[in-house]
Amino acid sequence: MKVKQRKKRKGGTPPSSAETKLPEPWLQEARRKGWLDFLGAYDQQVTMLRSTTSQTSALHLAVAGAPTSSFGLYAGDDLITGWPVFHDPIEGYRSKVIGSPNCVSIGDVGYGKSSFSKTWVTMRNLMLGRRVVIVDKKMQSAGDEDSEHEGEYASLARALGVEPIRFTGEEGGLRINPLDPVITGSDRLTANHTDLLKAILEEVIGEVLSADERKALRVARDAAVTRARERGAVATIHDVTRYLLEPDEEIVEAQLGRYGVDDYATWGRRVGFALEECIEGELAGLIDGETSEEIRVHAGLTVFDISALPDSGPAVPVVMAIINTWLRATLLRQKSAVPTFFVIEEGWHLVDGSFAKVSQQNTKKSRGLALSTVTNYQHLSDVPANSPAIATIKEAGTIAMFRQARREDAEACQRLFGMPPSSIDLLMNLEQGCCLLKIGNKPAVLMRASRSSIEAQLADTDGALLSQARVGLQGDDFTAGAQDDAEDLALAGAGSDVA
């Protein structure tokens, strides 16, 4: 049998056995030819594996869930997952995520605590038509501008078209009358009058009033309000002082018991003298007259600037107790419940005193008043364990913990809020603007608070530290803006009389 010889290739040797081998099975399904092969038309011709969705789900990459729901105000970004963080105390309470609408912010100075309150609490809630009331104790320097020092919320309020209510305690300054019906909520004799006066007197005296003194105070208040109404006026603290020292005989005779004017004068002498001394001294120009006409307390944004009042003495707690009483009366009077945020900067005023007790009452009634109290603290370790402030912090449903550089402060946060031990080192090393946001009983979210360029400008509190104002060697003041040349500043600062 003859074997037929294979044809030779043109200009070459005949193909080897390897070259004549049949194509691979996967190429048999579709032979690759020409430009289709060049364009990759055959790349997906590999035989696919058949399976079910339940089996192939194991091949899917893990995706972290969002830390919060999408309902609420934008607060910042989760630094672990990158998800945006949304939260709103009112909406959180409505959806039963939290049991209390009250909030607490804790953190060292300069790490974003106040900026968070200005943006997330103040500006974003105002856009929703809610009411925001601020008690501003933090002094902010004028910076480059030649103007008075004032609270750090003053520039924000003016940018929003609201003039802050500034108390200075000086002659000619704004006054607020603790007996004003607008403050107490009624022109009738109510418990609000007595509770507020008692809180003021206990702050002035520094101890709890006796039963006799409380009785003398109630009778003096009745006399002051009754006689002022007869002459068509509003009673003031001067009237109460007068009837403490000189009781009204007609009002005294209407009381139960066989006690005369001399008895009531004896009971009211100590508190009357203390109140008289105080309104002529530390409280002069503050509560010793009728409420100033400039004070309007029905706007969407109200800023009480008390930064000029002394840190020590009764002025700050007395004014804050009056503000708290006014706020409660305002919320009780409203026909439709407008959600209200009450922001208290420098929460150390809650540690003790009359304001602490009045504020705690409002906090407990927050749900019925549609009120969310937002309090800012620096260090929890400075708050005594038996202070009313601790109860206020524990009842808060939202906690924002910014940097706590001292270990004892970080440990206090970890213990009080039931955080894991690893959170201590995390709190001590948080960057500026970052916080642990704890919402109800959920694990805390490591979040970077976000703000727009406009919010950043309005919330700026570095004007004093970054001021370019200078003073000459001979004491001549002058101001140099940041745009001035550094060489000019050096020459100007050297003074012209230096040899």
mmCIF file with all atom_site columns, C-alpha atoms in Angstrom, residues 242-349:
data_model
loop_
_atom_site.group_PDB
_atom_site.id
_atom_site.type_symbol
_atom_site.label_atom_id
_atom_site.label_alt_id
_atom_site.label_comp_id
_atom_site.label_asym_id
_atom_site.label_entity_id
_atom_site.label_seq_id
_atom_site.pdbx_PDB_ins_code
_atom_site.Cartn_x
_atom_site.Cartn_y
_atom_site.Cartn_z
_atom_site.occupancy
_atom_site.B_iso_or_equiv
_atom_site.pdbx_formal_charge
_atom_site.auth_seq_id
_atom_site.auth_comp_id
_atom_site.auth_asym_id
_atom_site.auth_atom_id
_atom_site.pdbx_PDB_model_num
ATOM 1   C CA . ARG A 1 242 ? -39.678 96.490 99.814  1.00 0.00 ? 242 ARG A CA 1
ATOM 2   C CA . TYR A 1 243 ? -42.483 94.183 100.985 1.00 0.00 ? 243 TYR A CA 1
ATOM 3   C CA . LEU A 1 244 ? -39.997 91.730 102.465 1.00 0.00 ? 244 LEU A CA 1
ATOM 4   C CA . LEU A 1 245 ? -38.702 94.492 104.759 1.00 0.00 ? 245 LEU A CA 1
ATOM 5   C CA . GLU A 1 246 ? -42.006 96.367 105.118 1.00 0.00 ? 246 GLU A CA 1
ATOM 6   C CA . PRO A 1 247 ? -44.862 93.843 104.769 1.00 0.00 ? 247 PRO A CA 1
ATOM 7   C CA . ASP A 1 248 ? -48.217 95.055 103.466 1.00 0.00 ? 248 ASP A CA 1
ATOM 8   C CA . GLU A 1 249 ? -50.688 94.971 106.362 1.00 0.00 ? 249 GLU A CA 1
ATOM 9   C CA . GLU A 1 250 ? -53.741 94.198 104.216 1.00 0.00 ? 250 GLU A CA 1
ATOM 10  C CA . ILE A 1 251 ? -52.050 91.281 102.485 1.00 0.00 ? 251 ILE A CA 1
ATOM 11  C CA . VAL A 1 252 ? -50.715 89.954 105.819 1.00 0.00 ? 252 VAL A CA 1
ATOM 12  C CA . GLU A 1 253 ? -54.158 90.022 107.455 1.00 0.00 ? 253 GLU A CA 1
ATOM 13  C CA . ALA A 1 254 ? -55.538 87.912 104.600 1.00 0.00 ? 254 ALA A CA 1
ATOM 14  C CA . GLN A 1 255 ? -53.135 85.070 105.450 1.00 0.00 ? 255 GLN A CA 1
ATOM 15  C CA . LEU A 1 256 ? -53.974 82.099 107.666 1.00 0.00 ? 256 LEU A CA 1
ATOM 16  C CA . GLY A 1 257 ? -52.730 82.122 111.259 1.00 0.00 ? 257 GLY A CA 1
ATOM 17  C CA . ARG A 1 258 ? -52.418 84.778 113.927 1.00 0.00 ? 258 ARG A CA 1
ATOM 18  C CA . TYR A 1 259 ? -49.267 86.378 112.643 1.00 0.00 ? 259 TYR A CA 1
ATOM 19  C CA . GLY A 1 260 ? -48.842 90.109 112.227 1.00 0.00 ? 260 GLY A CA 1
ATOM 20  C CA . VAL A 1 261 ? -46.727 92.485 110.209 1.00 0.00 ? 261 VAL A CA 1
ATOM 21  C CA . ASP A 1 262 ? -43.865 92.285 112.724 1.00 0.00 ? 262 ASP A CA 1
ATOM 22  C CA . ASP A 1 263 ? -43.685 88.497 112.375 1.00 0.00 ? 263 ASP A CA 1
ATOM 23  C CA . TYR A 1 264 ? -43.459 88.648 108.588 1.00 0.00 ? 264 TYR A CA 1
ATOM 24  C CA . ALA A 1 265 ? -40.890 91.451 108.812 1.00 0.00 ? 265 ALA A CA 1
ATOM 25  C CA . THR A 1 266 ? -38.756 89.261 111.052 1.00 0.00 ? 266 THR A CA 1
ATOM 26  C CA . TRP A 1 267 ? -39.035 86.257 108.720 1.00 0.00 ? 267 TRP A CA 1
ATOM 27  C CA . GLY A 1 268 ? -38.175 88.321 105.649 1.00 0.00 ? 268 GLY A CA 1
ATOM 28  C CA . ARG A 1 269 ? -35.390 90.460 107.108 1.00 0.00 ? 269 ARG A CA 1
ATOM 29  C CA . ARG A 1 270 ? -32.441 88.228 106.152 1.00 0.00 ? 270 ARG A CA 1
ATOM 30  C CA . VAL A 1 271 ? -33.550 87.552 102.581 1.00 0.00 ? 271 VAL A CA 1
ATOM 31  C CA . GLY A 1 272 ? -34.694 91.156 102.140 1.00 0.00 ? 272 GLY A CA 1
ATOM 32  C CA . PHE A 1 273 ? -31.318 92.585 103.169 1.00 0.00 ? 273 PHE A CA 1
ATOM 33  C CA . ALA A 1 274 ? -29.450 90.027 100.998 1.00 0.00 ? 274 ALA A CA 1
ATOM 34  C CA . LEU A 1 275 ? -31.615 90.786 97.970  1.00 0.00 ? 275 LEU A CA 1
ATOM 35  C CA . GLU A 1 276 ? -31.315 94.545 98.484  1.00 0.00 ? 276 GLU A CA 1
ATOM 36  C CA . GLU A 1 277 ? -27.530 94.294 98.711  1.00 0.00 ? 277 GLU A CA 1
ATOM 37  C CA . CYS A 1 278 ? -27.314 92.154 95.616  1.00 0.00 ? 278 CYS A CA 1
ATOM 38  C CA . ILE A 1 279 ? -29.495 94.252 93.317  1.00 0.00 ? 279 ILE A CA 1
ATOM 39  C CA . GLU A 1 280 ? -27.473 97.279 94.325  1.00 0.00 ? 280 GLU A CA 1
ATOM 40  C CA . GLY A 1 281 ? -24.234 95.398 93.748  1.00 0.00 ? 281 GLY A CA 1
ATOM 41  C CA . GLU A 1 282 ? -23.642 92.238 91.699  1.00 0.00 ? 282 GLU A CA 1
ATOM 42  C CA . LEU A 1 283 ? -27.084 92.199 90.049  1.00 0.00 ? 283 LEU A CA 1
ATOM 43  C CA . ALA A 1 284 ? -27.307 95.950 89.489  1.00 0.00 ? 284 ALA A CA 1
ATOM 44  C CA . GLY A 1 285 ? -28.365 96.832 85.963  1.00 0.00 ? 285 GLY A CA 1
ATOM 45  C CA . LEU A 1 286 ? -29.401 93.240 85.316  1.00 0.00 ? 286 LEU A CA 1
ATOM 46  C CA . ILE A 1 287 ? -32.715 92.352 87.025  1.00 0.00 ? 287 ILE A CA 1
ATOM 47  C CA . ASP A 1 288 ? -33.426 95.572 88.949  1.00 0.00 ? 288 ASP A CA 1
ATOM 48  C CA . GLY A 1 289 ? -36.035 97.057 86.643  1.00 0.00 ? 289 GLY A CA 1
ATOM 49  C CA . GLU A 1 290 ? -38.582 96.388 83.926  1.00 0.00 ? 290 GLU A CA 1
ATOM 50  C CA . THR A 1 291 ? -37.642 94.182 80.983  1.00 0.00 ? 291 THR A CA 1
ATOM 51  C CA . SER A 1 292 ? -35.878 96.174 78.242  1.00 0.00 ? 292 SER A CA 1
ATOM 52  C CA . GLU A 1 293 ? -37.901 96.774 75.086  1.00 0.00 ? 293 GLU A CA 1
ATOM 53  C CA . GLU A 1 294 ? -35.042 95.397 72.946  1.00 0.00 ? 294 GLU A CA 1
ATOM 54  C CA . ILE A 1 295 ? -35.618 91.914 74.331  1.00 0.00 ? 295 ILE A CA 1
ATOM 55  C CA . ARG A 1 296 ? -37.824 89.961 71.933  1.00 0.00 ? 296 ARG A CA 1
ATOM 56  C CA . VAL A 1 297 ? -38.222 86.320 72.768  1.00 0.00 ? 297 VAL A CA 1
ATOM 57  C CA . HIS A 1 298 ? -40.578 85.001 70.083  1.00 0.00 ? 298 HIS A CA 1
ATOM 58  C CA . ALA A 1 299 ? -38.223 84.716 67.083  1.00 0.00 ? 299 ALA A CA 1
ATOM 59  C CA . GLY A 1 300 ? -37.012 81.484 65.507  1.00 0.00 ? 300 GLY A CA 1
ATOM 60  C CA . LEU A 1 301 ? -33.488 82.227 66.734  1.00 0.00 ? 301 LEU A CA 1
ATOM 61  C CA . THR A 1 302 ? -32.817 83.841 70.123  1.00 0.00 ? 302 THR A CA 1
ATOM 62  C CA . VAL A 1 303 ? -29.262 84.315 71.375  1.00 0.00 ? 303 VAL A CA 1
ATOM 63  C CA . PHE A 1 304 ? -28.705 85.376 74.991  1.00 0.00 ? 304 PHE A CA 1
ATOM 64  C CA . ASP A 1 305 ? -25.161 86.707 75.188  1.00 0.00 ? 305 ASP A CA 1
ATOM 65  C CA . ILE A 1 306 ? -24.029 86.530 78.833  1.00 0.00 ? 306 ILE A CA 1
ATOM 66  C CA . SER A 1 307 ? -20.309 86.423 78.072  1.00 0.00 ? 307 SER A CA 1
ATOM 67  C CA . ALA A 1 308 ? -19.746 89.820 79.734  1.00 0.00 ? 308 ALA A CA 1
ATOM 68  C CA . LEU A 1 309 ? -21.140 88.640 83.092  1.00 0.00 ? 309 LEU A CA 1
ATOM 69  C CA . PRO A 1 310 ? -18.605 87.558 85.736  1.00 0.00 ? 310 PRO A CA 1
ATOM 70  C CA . ASP A 1 311 ? -17.916 83.835 86.068  1.00 0.00 ? 311 ASP A CA 1
ATOM 71  C CA . SER A 1 312 ? -18.166 83.988 89.841  1.00 0.00 ? 312 SER A CA 1
ATOM 72  C CA . GLY A 1 313 ? -21.111 85.318 91.831  1.00 0.00 ? 313 GLY A CA 1
ATOM 73  C CA . PRO A 1 314 ? -24.859 84.957 91.305  1.00 0.00 ? 314 PRO A CA 1
ATOM 74  C CA . ALA A 1 315 ? -25.238 86.903 88.034  1.00 0.00 ? 315 ALA A CA 1
ATOM 75  C CA . VAL A 1 316 ? -24.805 84.011 85.572  1.00 0.00 ? 316 VAL A CA 1
ATOM 76  C CA . PRO A 1 317 ? -26.924 81.392 87.396  1.00 0.00 ? 317 PRO A CA 1
ATOM 77  C CA . VAL A 1 318 ? -29.656 83.940 88.140  1.00 0.00 ? 318 VAL A CA 1
ATOM 78  C CA . VAL A 1 319 ? -29.946 85.050 84.503  1.00 0.00 ? 319 VAL A CA 1
ATOM 79  C CA . MET A 1 320 ? -29.860 81.461 83.255  1.00 0.00 ? 320 MET A CA 1
ATOM 80  C CA . ALA A 1 321 ? -32.594 80.478 85.717  1.00 0.00 ? 321 ALA A CA 1
ATOM 81  C CA . ILE A 1 322 ? -34.731 83.362 84.399  1.00 0.00 ? 322 ILE A CA 1
ATOM 82  C CA . ILE A 1 323 ? -34.087 82.303 80.781  1.00 0.00 ? 323 ILE A CA 1
ATOM 83  C CA . ASN A 1 324 ? -35.040 78.718 81.565  1.00 0.00 ? 324 ASN A CA 1
ATOM 84  C CA . THR A 1 325 ? -38.271 79.854 83.238  1.00 0.00 ? 325 THR A CA 1
ATOM 85  C CA . TRP A 1 326 ? -39.120 82.044 80.244  1.00 0.00 ? 326 TRP A CA 1
ATOM 86  C CA . LEU A 1 327 ? -38.448 79.183 77.824  1.00 0.00 ? 327 LEU A CA 1
ATOM 87  C CA . ARG A 1 328 ? -40.708 76.795 79.698  1.00 0.00 ? 328 ARG A CA 1
ATOM 88  C CA . ALA A 1 329 ? -43.506 79.395 79.825  1.00 0.00 ? 329 ALA A CA 1
ATOM 89  C CA . THR A 1 330 ? -43.104 80.097 76.090  1.00 0.00 ? 330 THR A CA 1
ATOM 90  C CA . LEU A 1 331 ? -43.365 76.422 75.173  1.00 0.00 ? 331 LEU A CA 1
ATOM 91  C CA . LEU A 1 332 ? -46.400 75.906 77.401  1.00 0.00 ? 332 LEU A CA 1
ATOM 92  C CA . ARG A 1 333 ? -48.164 78.890 75.803  1.00 0.00 ? 333 ARG A CA 1
ATOM 93  C CA . GLN A 1 334 ? -47.716 77.857 72.173  1.00 0.00 ? 334 GLN A CA 1
ATOM 94  C CA . LYS A 1 335 ? -50.807 76.412 70.478  1.00 0.00 ? 335 LYS A CA 1
ATOM 95  C CA . SER A 1 336 ? -48.816 74.276 68.041  1.00 0.00 ? 336 SER A CA 1
ATOM 96  C CA . ALA A 1 337 ? -45.777 72.488 69.417  1.00 0.00 ? 337 ALA A CA 1
ATOM 97  C CA . VAL A 1 338 ? -42.771 73.865 67.527  1.00 0.00 ? 338 VAL A CA 1
ATOM 98  C CA . PRO A 1 339 ? -39.682 71.663 68.104  1.00 0.00 ? 339 PRO A CA 1
ATOM 99  C CA . THR A 1 340 ? -37.214 73.776 70.071  1.00 0.00 ? 340 THR A CA 1
ATOM 100 C CA . PHE A 1 341 ? -33.483 73.313 70.620  1.00 0.00 ? 341 PHE A CA 1
ATOM 101 C CA . PHE A 1 342 ? -32.027 74.903 73.760  1.00 0.00 ? 342 PHE A CA 1
ATOM 102 C CA . VAL A 1 343 ? -28.250 75.186 73.383  1.00 0.00 ? 343 VAL A CA 1
ATOM 103 C CA . ILE A 1 344 ? -26.197 75.772 76.535  1.00 0.00 ? 344 ILE A CA 1
ATOM 104 C CA . GLU A 1 345 ? -22.546 76.585 75.919  1.00 0.00 ? 345 GLU A CA 1
ATOM 105 C CA . GLU A 1 346 ? -20.235 76.015 78.874  1.00 0.00 ? 346 GLU A CA 1
ATOM 106 C CA . GLY A 1 347 ? -22.372 73.450 80.687  1.00 0.00 ? 347 GLY A CA 1
ATOM 107 C CA . TRP A 1 348 ? -20.407 73.780 83.926  1.00 0.00 ? 348 TRP A CA 1
ATOM 108 C CA . HIS A 1 349 ? -23.206 76.129 85.039  1.00 0.00 ? 349 HIS A CA 1
#
